[in-house]
Amino acid sequence: MMMTMEGVAVKLPSYSFPIIRSPARCVTRNFRPFSISASTLKEGHPAAPSAPPASLSLGHLTRPDFPILHQEVNGSRLVYLDNAATSQKPTAVIRALQNYYESYNSNVHRGIHYLSARATEEYELARKKVSNFINASDSREIVFTRNATEAINLVAYTWGLQNIKPDDEILLTVAEHHSAIVPWQLVAQKTGAVLKFVELNGDEVPDVDNLKDMLSRKTKLVVVHHVSNVLGSVLPMKDIVVCAHDVGAKVLVDACQSVPHMVVDVQNLNADFLVASSHKMCGPTGVGFLYGKSDLLSAMPPFLGGGEMISDVFLDHSTYAEPPSRFEAGTPAIGEAIGLGAAIDYLSGLGMQKIHDYEIFLAKYLYDSLSSVPNIHIYGPVPSNHVSRAALCSFNINNIHPTDLATYLDQQHGVAIRSGHHCAQPLHRHLGVSASARASLHFYNTVEDIDDFIRALNDTVSFFNSFK
């Protein structure tokens, strides 16, 4: 059932990020499509200011690094608000990919010639960058995968099938992404384990108190998101891990929506497993990673068989390499991993705490601005001095389908948002809706993006209401 939220006045919080109004908007509206030549990539983005004014926000400072943002879509300035689905890529990442394929394209770990040695060095350097980025104790705790989905399946089909027994319990929340639910459904079917789900509390946040109450000695694994891709809620992960470990359970953290937006320290969290995807971190598609504690990875059997993951192969049996090679069968996504390393360099150069602080500001501005739209319901917690939201809002407007909203916003205003169930059908059913619209931000977004979105959304609502 749709709910109507009373409009609230938009009031900017007292914050250290200055807001640039009309002058900046006049500039950004003049962007036109442009192409990037190989020479441009080697020399750097020509539009990047050498000494940007100190008054610019982080969004204004970083936008020149993202070529894709400087174009018109359907006659309007592109306003990209679908970052929870995938982030855009800075020139440094594009350049790193091009440099790999132009300069030292070769397979890794298998050749003694210069190109192979260089590719291996850069590939393993990328692993170290991931390790340092999340503060793993050793780079061998990082396994490169195709994406976070494969990383979860890796844990499910190795650790899961080896350790989950009949009547054991796997604890999840109703707000999990499909990729964190379906693999464990398959494990439960194979092992006779029981899946249990934590529901939402009155603030539309997974009920952590209820999660703690559901833990028991039967609980073998807790699978939980750090930040919800629909609700924007941030869970107290360290507290959850402590409680899970108290009953002997392991914890797998879906950090796809947290690692790109805040400081994530796996040693501080003490999580057993953690997964994330490059493409949400300003890196290439086709690569993600699994973090696992060394003792757990060492005890896990292989996920896939083939080259690279072996020690010795005989006709009747094989022995296996130590992690992480044991879990990286075949030729990996070499260029993509190197691109992920370049993305981590870029994010680290900005500073993850700086990114997080700016996005907290954007999150509240987005929520307050959306709240002024008539007949809207925004899902998830209301931001306050004690409750922080991620910089995304999923919402519905009475009697207008979210896909209609997204289509009109794109075609008439060049605003890119997401509509659908966001790979979270159980959560939408729990909320009593089949789909929602979602606007999601990253650090290269600005207040002007949000203002343009709200104006476009009000125009869209007026258009559909005109038919009633």
XYZ file of N, CA and C in Angstrom, residues 130-345:
648
model
N 43.918 -3.604 -3.029
C 42.635 -3.988 -2.430
C 42.836 -4.324 -0.955
N 43.857 -5.099 -0.677
C 44.144 -5.502 0.697
C 44.347 -4.293 1.600
N 45.148 -3.349 1.143
C 45.392 -2.143 1.945
C 44.136 -1.294 2.083
N 43.332 -1.264 1.030
C 42.134 -0.417 1.010
C 41.144 -0.829 2.084
N 41.017 -2.137 2.317
C 40.078 -2.612 3.338
C 40.812 -3.081 4.592
N 42.119 -2.867 4.630
C 42.953 -3.204 5.782
C 42.921 -4.692 6.125
N 43.065 -5.538 5.107
C 43.271 -6.964 5.366
C 44.659 -7.152 5.953
N 44.865 -8.228 6.691
C 46.163 -8.454 7.332
C 47.203 -8.964 6.345
N 46.748 -9.490 5.198
C 47.663 -10.062 4.212
C 46.975 -10.035 2.853
N 47.717 -9.708 1.803
C 47.100 -9.642 0.467
C 46.619 -11.006 -0.001
N 47.132 -12.086 0.598
C 46.670 -13.428 0.227
C 45.251 -13.703 0.725
N 44.693 -12.786 1.513
C 43.303 -12.910 1.942
C 42.336 -12.332 0.909
N 42.875 -11.832 -0.202
C 42.055 -11.239 -1.264
C 42.019 -12.181 -2.457
N 40.823 -12.601 -2.840
C 40.613 -13.452 -4.012
C 39.878 -12.630 -5.066
N 40.448 -12.528 -6.251
C 39.754 -11.843 -7.340
C 38.685 -12.766 -7.926
N 37.507 -12.217 -8.144
C 36.378 -12.939 -8.727
C 35.808 -12.101 -9.867
N 34.811 -12.633 -10.550
C 34.170 -11.846 -11.622
C 33.390 -10.684 -11.055
N 32.838 -10.852 -9.875
C 31.991 -9.843 -9.249
C 31.680 -10.307 -7.827
N 30.903 -9.517 -7.093
C 30.548 -9.900 -5.730
C 29.655 -11.133 -5.721
N 28.818 -11.288 -6.737
C 27.953 -12.467 -6.826
C 28.776 -13.743 -6.878
N 29.806 -13.753 -7.712
C 30.659 -14.931 -7.772
C 31.390 -15.138 -6.448
N 31.765 -14.064 -5.803
C 32.451 -14.173 -4.514
C 31.565 -14.862 -3.478
N 30.280 -14.503 -3.443
C 29.353 -15.146 -2.508
C 29.162 -16.610 -2.866
N 29.023 -16.892 -4.158
C 28.879 -18.284 -4.588
C 30.125 -19.098 -4.256
N 31.287 -18.473 -4.355
C 32.522 -19.159 -3.998
C 32.459 -19.638 -2.546
N 32.048 -18.746 -1.657
C 31.935 -19.118 -0.240
C 30.859 -20.193 -0.063
N 29.751 -20.041 -0.756
C 28.645 -20.991 -0.611
C 29.047 -22.401 -1.017
N 29.746 -22.525 -2.146
C 30.052 -23.846 -2.692
C 31.357 -24.442 -2.157
N 32.098 -23.669 -1.386
C 33.306 -24.217 -0.766
C 33.111 -24.325 0.740
N 33.173 -23.199 1.421
C 32.983 -23.216 2.876
C 31.591 -23.741 3.225
N 30.567 -23.283 2.489
C 29.196 -23.646 2.822
C 28.938 -25.134 2.748
N 29.220 -25.745 1.605
C 28.942 -27.172 1.443
C 29.824 -28.029 2.337
N 30.960 -27.504 2.733
C 31.858 -28.260 3.600
C 31.458 -28.171 5.073
N 30.808 -27.071 5.462
C 30.570 -26.819 6.886
C 29.106 -26.794 7.309
N 28.189 -26.585 6.371
C 26.765 -26.521 6.721
C 26.176 -27.922 6.712
N 25.492 -28.285 7.777
C 24.921 -29.618 7.951
C 23.392 -29.536 8.093
N 22.695 -30.686 8.039
C 21.242 -30.679 8.208
C 20.842 -29.996 9.525
N 19.803 -29.162 9.432
C 19.222 -28.434 10.564
C 20.092 -27.278 11.057
N 21.274 -27.065 10.473
C 22.010 -25.844 10.772
C 21.220 -24.654 10.246
N 21.456 -23.504 10.821
C 20.703 -22.312 10.431
C 21.612 -21.268 9.794
N 21.111 -20.675 8.712
C 21.767 -19.562 8.037
C 20.853 -18.355 8.223
N 21.391 -17.296 8.807
C 20.574 -16.132 9.163
C 20.839 -14.993 8.184
N 19.763 -14.476 7.593
C 19.833 -13.363 6.658
C 18.788 -12.331 7.041
N 18.690 -11.237 6.267
C 17.594 -10.285 6.452
C 16.743 -10.257 5.186
N 15.523 -9.766 5.331
C 14.633 -9.670 4.166
C 15.109 -8.611 3.186
N 16.095 -7.808 3.594
C 16.580 -6.713 2.744
C 17.807 -7.099 1.936
N 18.173 -8.372 1.912
C 19.379 -8.769 1.172
C 19.151 -8.737 -0.336
N 20.226 -8.474 -1.042
C 20.262 -8.565 -2.499
C 20.081 -10.033 -2.900
N 19.491 -10.267 -4.054
C 19.279 -11.648 -4.517
C 20.570 -12.464 -4.502
N 21.696 -11.831 -4.820
C 22.951 -12.571 -4.881
C 23.399 -13.054 -3.511
N 22.834 -12.481 -2.449
C 23.141 -12.936 -1.097
C 22.089 -13.890 -0.560
N 21.030 -14.127 -1.326
C 19.962 -15.037 -0.899
C 20.015 -16.351 -1.682
N 20.025 -16.252 -3.014
C 19.881 -17.443 -3.859
C 20.980 -18.483 -3.626
N 22.262 -18.110 -3.517
C 23.271 -19.151 -3.273
C 23.011 -19.941 -1.993
N 22.483 -19.284 -0.976
C 22.240 -19.973 0.300
C 20.965 -20.798 0.256
N 20.019 -20.401 -0.616
C 18.872 -21.283 -0.863
C 19.354 -22.596 -1.475
N 20.289 -22.506 -2.424
C 20.827 -23.710 -3.060
C 21.606 -24.555 -2.061
N 22.378 -23.916 -1.202
C 23.117 -24.656 -0.176
C 22.154 -25.341 0.781
N 21.098 -24.631 1.162
C 20.110 -25.221 2.079
C 19.434 -26.436 1.441
N 19.123 -26.338 0.147
C 18.511 -27.472 -0.543
C 19.437 -28.678 -0.581
N 20.732 -28.424 -0.721
C 21.696 -29.519 -0.813
C 22.045 -30.118 0.552
N 21.968 -29.314 1.597
C 22.463 -29.753 2.900
C 21.369 -30.025 3.928
N 20.166 -29.525 3.692
C 19.113 -29.650 4.695
C 19.175 -28.578 5.762
N 19.923 -27.520 5.499
C 19.995 -26.401 6.433
C 18.716 -25.569 6.356
N 18.545 -24.689 7.326
C 17.344 -23.857 7.429
C 17.740 -22.392 7.272
N 17.039 -21.685 6.387
C 17.245 -20.247 6.238
C 16.274 -19.501 7.139
N 16.779 -18.526 7.881
C 15.932 -17.678 8.704
C 16.174 -16.225 8.333
N 15.083 -15.449 8.330
C 15.169 -14.074 7.864
C 14.737 -13.084 8.942
N 15.558 -12.067 9.124
C 15.240 -10.962 10.033
C 14.377 -9.962 9.279
N 13.288 -9.527 9.894
C 12.390 -8.566 9.246
C 12.778 -7.128 9.611
N 12.000 -6.167 9.128
C 12.278 -4.755 9.365
C 11.599 -4.288 10.650
N 12.179 -3.264 11.259
C 11.512 -2.641 12.405
C 10.637 -1.487 11.922
N 10.114 -0.719 12.835
C 9.193 0.361 12.483
C 9.820 1.473 11.671
N 11.141 1.559 11.695
C 11.845 2.579 10.917
C 12.250 2.072 9.526
N 11.732 0.910 9.153
C 12.069 0.282 7.868
C 13.570 0.026 7.748
N 14.106 -0.530 8.816
C 15.510 -0.944 8.886
C 15.523 -2.382 9.402
N 16.389 -3.254 8.883
C 16.484 -4.592 9.462
C 16.641 -4.530 10.977
N 15.824 -5.298 11.672
C 15.746 -5.232 13.130
C 16.944 -5.958 13.745
N 17.959 -5.201 14.130
C 19.194 -5.786 14.657
C 18.942 -6.470 15.995
N 18.052 -5.912 16.821
C 17.727 -6.566 18.100
C 17.109 -7.937 17.854
N 16.228 -8.003 16.850
C 15.618 -9.283 16.498
C 16.662 -10.251 15.944
N 17.616 -9.720 15.171
C 18.701 -10.554 14.645
C 19.467 -11.196 15.789
N 19.783 -10.411 16.793
C 20.536 -10.940 17.937
C 19.724 -12.008 18.671
N 18.415 -11.780 18.774
C 17.560 -12.756 19.468
C 17.478 -14.070 18.691
N 17.587 -13.994 17.358
C 17.469 -15.193 16.527
C 18.748 -16.023 16.496
N 19.851 -15.449 16.927
C 21.104 -16.186 16.949
C 21.057 -17.304 17.987
N 21.610 -18.436 17.619
C 21.689 -19.566 18.556
C 22.867 -20.440 18.157
N 23.097 -21.475 18.921
C 24.186 -22.403 18.593
C 23.926 -23.147 17.283
N 22.685 -23.098 16.799
C 22.384 -23.698 15.499
C 22.819 -22.796 14.344
N 23.019 -21.517 14.645
C 23.400 -20.569 13.597
C 24.850 -20.809 13.195
N 25.046 -21.141 11.938
C 26.399 -21.390 11.445
C 26.931 -20.225 10.611
N 26.027 -19.424 10.056
C 26.461 -18.319 9.197
C 25.431 -17.204 9.237
N 25.923 -15.972 9.316
C 25.091 -14.785 9.167
C 25.520 -14.094 7.880
N 24.578 -13.878 6.974
C 24.833 -13.198 5.703
C 24.073 -11.883 5.730
N 24.783 -10.779 5.708
C 24.107 -9.497 5.915
C 24.812 -8.390 5.140
N 24.013 -7.458 4.628
C 24.556 -6.295 3.926
C 25.059 -5.269 4.935
N 26.054 -4.515 4.534
C 26.545 -3.398 5.350
C 25.654 -2.183 5.153
N 25.347 -1.894 3.886
C 24.455 -0.786 3.514
C 23.415 -1.331 2.549
N 22.137 -1.032 2.793
C 21.069 -1.525 1.930
C 21.016 -0.745 0.628
N 20.908 -1.483 -0.496
C 20.817 -0.836 -1.800
C 19.420 -0.307 -2.096
N 18.473 -0.537 -1.197
C 17.112 -0.033 -1.354
C 16.754 0.947 -0.243
N 17.024 0.569 0.997
C 16.609 1.360 2.151
C 17.597 2.467 2.499
N 18.830 2.343 2.038
C 19.840 3.330 2.394
C 20.302 3.218 3.835
N 19.869 2.192 4.532
C 20.201 2.030 5.947
C 21.608 1.458 6.087
N 22.270 1.833 7.180
C 23.620 1.372 7.488
C 23.547 0.539 8.765
N 23.967 -0.710 8.688
C 23.849 -1.605 9.833
C 25.106 -1.556 10.701
N 24.956 -1.752 12.007
C 26.098 -1.750 12.935
C 26.874 -3.065 12.817
N 27.695 -3.153 11.788
C 28.281 -4.434 11.421
C 29.185 -5.001 12.501
N 29.971 -4.156 13.137
C 30.889 -4.654 14.160
C 30.123 -5.306 15.302
N 29.017 -4.698 15.705
C 28.172 -5.240 16.772
C 27.562 -6.576 16.354
N 27.106 -6.665 15.114
C 26.529 -7.912 14.604
C 27.572 -9.027 14.603
N 28.782 -8.710 14.176
C 29.847 -9.721 14.131
C 30.158 -10.242 15.530
N 30.244 -9.363 16.507
C 30.528 -9.782 17.887
C 29.470 -10.766 18.377
N 28.204 -10.435 18.150
C 27.112 -11.293 18.619
C 27.098 -12.633 17.885
N 27.383 -12.614 16.584
C 27.417 -13.857 15.814
C 28.559 -14.753 16.288
N 29.710 -14.175 16.505
C 30.853 -14.958 16.967
C 30.614 -15.533 18.358
N 29.810 -14.857 19.170
C 29.512 -15.357 20.517
C 28.817 -16.709 20.486
N 28.069 -16.990 19.405
C 27.393 -18.295 19.296
C 28.138 -19.237 18.346
N 29.325 -18.820 17.909
C 30.133 -19.671 17.047
C 29.834 -19.560 15.566
N 29.053 -18.561 15.162
C 28.687 -18.400 13.751
C 29.715 -17.552 13.009
N 29.869 -17.812 11.728
C 30.679 -16.979 10.855
C 29.791 -15.890 10.248
N 30.447 -14.821 9.748
C 29.709 -13.694 9.172
C 30.264 -13.367 7.793
N 29.358 -13.298 6.808
C 29.682 -12.849 5.456
C 29.023 -11.495 5.245
N 29.834 -10.491 4.941
C 29.340 -9.121 4.775
C 29.266 -8.780 3.291
N 28.081 -8.384 2.844
C 27.910 -7.819 1.502
C 28.230 -6.334 1.613
N 29.422 -5.957 1.149
C 29.895 -4.578 1.294
C 29.874 -3.812 -0.021
N 29.043 -4.259 -0.968
C 29.006 -3.609 -2.284
C 28.622 -2.136 -2.202
N 27.750 -1.793 -1.243
C 27.291 -0.415 -1.130
C 28.022 0.359 -0.041
N 29.004 -0.266 0.611
C 29.751 0.450 1.650
C 31.195 0.712 1.256
N 31.872 -0.280 0.684
C 33.284 -0.116 0.343
C 33.532 1.088 -0.578
N 32.655 1.406 -1.548
C 32.921 2.570 -2.399
C 32.628 3.907 -1.736
N 32.002 3.899 -0.560
C 31.462 5.144 -0.016
C 31.958 5.503 1.378
N 32.663 4.618 2.041
C 33.096 4.889 3.409
C 34.342 4.074 3.728
N 34.958 4.387 4.838
C 36.105 3.605 5.290
C 35.593 2.246 5.782
N 36.122 1.168 5.215
C 35.773 -0.188 5.646
C 37.071 -0.890 6.051
N 37.121 -1.317 7.297
C 38.309 -1.948 7.880
C 37.923 -3.349 8.330
N 38.346 -4.360 7.573
C 37.902 -5.726 7.873
C 38.480 -6.243 9.184
N 39.661 -5.773 9.548
C 40.211 -6.206 10.832
C 39.427 -5.605 11.989
N 39.009 -4.364 11.835
C 38.195 -3.735 12.875
C 36.825 -4.385 12.969
N 36.223 -4.691 11.810
C 34.922 -5.363 11.807
C 35.035 -6.796 12.300
N 36.188 -7.419 12.057
C 36.429 -8.823 12.390
C 35.511 -9.755 11.613
N 35.093 -9.323 10.413
C 34.249 -10.165 9.565
C 35.053 -11.357 9.063
N 34.369 -12.482 8.868
C 35.028 -13.685 8.359
C 35.185 -13.638 6.849
N 34.133 -13.152 6.181
C 34.153 -12.976 4.733
C 33.547 -11.610 4.409
N 34.033 -10.999 3.327
C 33.465 -9.738 2.854
C 33.615 -9.700 1.347
N 32.589 -9.209 0.658
C 32.614 -9.155 -0.802
C 32.291 -7.749 -1.287
N 32.852 -7.399 -2.450
C 32.551 -6.115 -3.085
C 32.828 -6.228 -4.575
N 32.327 -5.263 -5.342
C 32.460 -5.264 -6.798
C 33.200 -4.030 -7.275
N 34.114 -4.217 -8.209
C 34.891 -3.120 -8.781
C 34.006 -2.056 -9.425
N 32.992 -2.492 -10.158
C 32.234 -1.527 -10.975
C 31.450 -0.528 -10.148
N 31.244 -0.792 -8.866
C 30.616 0.187 -7.982
C 31.651 1.083 -7.302
N 32.943 0.795 -7.548
C 34.053 1.509 -6.918
C 34.802 2.390 -7.906
N 34.144 2.788 -8.992
C 34.761 3.570 -10.063
C 35.770 2.744 -10.859
N 35.713 1.411 -10.705
C 36.583 0.525 -11.458
C 35.840 -0.165 -12.580
N 36.542 -1.005 -13.347
C 35.929 -1.699 -14.484
C 34.901 -2.739 -14.047
N 34.053 -3.122 -14.978
C 33.167 -4.265 -14.769
C 33.975 -5.547 -14.932
N 33.378 -6.665 -14.515
C 33.998 -7.959 -14.753
C 35.001 -8.399 -13.715
N 35.128 -7.657 -12.623
C 36.023 -8.075 -11.548
C 35.460 -7.592 -10.219
N 35.600 -8.446 -9.213
C 35.241 -8.112 -7.851
C 36.203 -8.845 -6.953
N 35.903 -8.874 -5.664
C 36.830 -9.590 -4.794
C 36.115 -10.180 -3.587
N 36.728 -11.229 -3.074
C 36.347 -11.849 -1.811
C 37.475 -11.641 -0.827
N 37.145 -11.123 0.342
C 38.069 -11.148 1.467
C 37.669 -12.316 2.352
N 38.649 -13.115 2.762
C 38.390 -14.189 3.706
C 39.554 -14.318 4.660
N 39.272 -14.615 5.902
C 40.351 -14.832 6.864
C 41.226 -15.991 6.397
N 42.517 -15.857 6.615
C 43.484 -16.814 6.074
C 43.178 -18.249 6.464
N 42.829 -18.478 7.736
C 42.592 -19.852 8.175
C 41.376 -20.461 7.501
N 40.383 -19.627 7.223
C 39.184 -20.131 6.546
C 39.482 -20.465 5.088
N 40.172 -19.562 4.393
C 40.496 -19.806 2.989
C 41.372 -21.051 2.834
N 42.322 -21.222 3.737
C 43.238 -22.355 3.636
C 42.532 -23.690 3.803
N 41.407 -23.692 4.546
C 40.677 -24.937 4.792
C 39.604 -25.214 3.751
N 39.370 -24.251 2.834
C 38.299 -24.393 1.857
C 38.777 -25.134 0.613
N 37.947 -26.026 0.049
C 38.314 -26.724 -1.187
C 38.204 -25.784 -2.381
N 38.721 -26.168 -3.540
C 38.623 -25.320 -4.732
C 37.173 -25.069 -5.135
N 36.984 -23.960 -5.820
C 35.665 -23.598 -6.348
C 35.535 -24.074 -7.789
N 36.557 -23.813 -8.597
C 36.609 -24.243 -9.993
C 37.929 -24.964 -10.224
N 37.906 -25.958 -11.131
C 39.126 -26.682 -11.462
C 39.701 -26.228 -12.776
N 41.032 -26.280 -12.892
C 41.669 -25.898 -14.146
C 43.078 -25.411 -13.923
N 43.567 -24.596 -14.844
C 44.898 -24.049 -14.709
C 44.968 -23.036 -13.582
N 46.165 -22.814 -13.097
C 46.477 -21.791 -12.103
C 46.155 -22.197 -10.676
N 45.077 -22.975 -10.483
C 44.657 -23.288 -9.113
C 45.281 -24.584 -8.596
N 46.186 -25.163 -9.356
C 46.748 -26.466 -8.982
C 48.186 -26.317 -8.475
N 48.614 -27.349 -7.761
C 50.022 -27.513 -7.432
C 50.626 -28.543 -8.379
N 50.045 -29.757 -8.387
C 50.456 -30.811 -9.326
C 49.224 -31.524 -9.853
N 49.266 -31.920 -11.125
C 48.166 -32.657 -11.745
C 48.685 -34.012 -12.217
N 48.017 -35.063 -11.772
C 48.296 -36.419 -12.230
C 47.056 -36.925 -12.958
N 47.147 -38.051 -13.590
C 45.991 -38.555 -14.329
C 44.836 -38.928 -13.414
N 45.131 -39.336 -12.195
C 44.057 -39.789 -11.310
C 43.745 -38.836 -10.166
N 44.536 -37.803 -9.994
C 44.240 -36.840 -8.935
C 45.084 -35.582 -9.130
N 44.746 -34.554 -8.364
C 45.503 -33.300 -8.406
C 45.682 -32.772 -6.989
N 46.705 -31.986 -6.816
C 46.875 -31.247 -5.556
C 46.719 -29.768 -5.885
N 46.355 -28.994 -4.876
C 45.911 -27.632 -5.144
C 46.840 -26.586 -4.558
N 46.843 -25.458 -5.217
C 47.671 -24.337 -4.780
C 47.104 -23.735 -3.490
N 47.918 -22.955 -2.838
C 47.453 -22.225 -1.657
C 46.589 -21.043 -2.102
N 45.720 -20.555 -1.211
C 44.964 -19.344 -1.543
C 45.940 -18.166 -1.732
N 45.600 -17.207 -2.592
C 44.341 -17.090 -3.324
C 44.305 -17.851 -4.658
N 45.480 -18.368 -5.108
C 45.521 -19.025 -6.423
C 44.538 -20.185 -6.512
N 44.306 -20.872 -5.399
C 43.387 -22.010 -5.388
C 42.005 -21.641 -5.910
N 41.627 -20.392 -5.762
C 40.275 -19.960 -6.129
C 40.244 -19.088 -7.386
N 41.364 -19.050 -8.118
C 41.426 -18.218 -9.321
C 41.808 -19.066 -10.527
N 40.945 -20.037 -10.841
C 41.215 -20.947 -11.954
C 41.164 -20.211 -13.287
N 42.087 -20.571 -14.174
C 42.069 -20.011 -15.521
C 42.652 -18.611 -15.572
N 42.623 -18.040 -16.770
C 43.123 -16.677 -16.948
C 42.171 -15.690 -16.293
N 42.647 -14.882 -15.368
C 41.757 -13.947 -14.671
C 41.484 -12.696 -15.504
N 40.686 -11.808 -14.949
C 40.420 -10.517 -15.585
C 41.584 -9.585 -15.253
N 42.670 -9.732 -15.999
C 43.922 -9.054 -15.646
C 43.796 -7.542 -15.767
N 43.396 -7.079 -16.955
C 43.258 -5.640 -17.158
C 42.259 -5.025 -16.201
N 41.168 -5.754 -15.947
C 40.132 -5.237 -15.064
C 40.641 -5.121 -13.628
N 41.413 -6.114 -13.168
C 41.983 -6.031 -11.828
C 42.943 -4.851 -11.712
N 43.751 -4.652 -12.756
C 44.666 -3.504 -12.765
C 43.867 -2.200 -12.758
N 42.756 -2.183 -13.505
C 41.883 -1.006 -13.484
C 41.282 -0.763 -12.115
N 40.923 -1.846 -11.421
C 40.431 -1.708 -10.050
C 41.510 -1.101 -9.161
N 42.748 -1.538 -9.360
C 43.840 -0.938 -8.595
C 43.952 0.551 -8.843
N 43.765 0.963 -10.103
C 43.810 2.392 -10.434
C 42.645 3.139 -9.782
N 41.485 2.504 -9.727
C 40.325 3.123 -9.075
C 40.587 3.309 -7.588
N 41.207 2.326 -6.965
C 41.537 2.431 -5.543
C 42.544 3.561 -5.310
N 43.514 3.692 -6.210
C 44.453 4.818 -6.115
C 43.695 6.144 -6.160
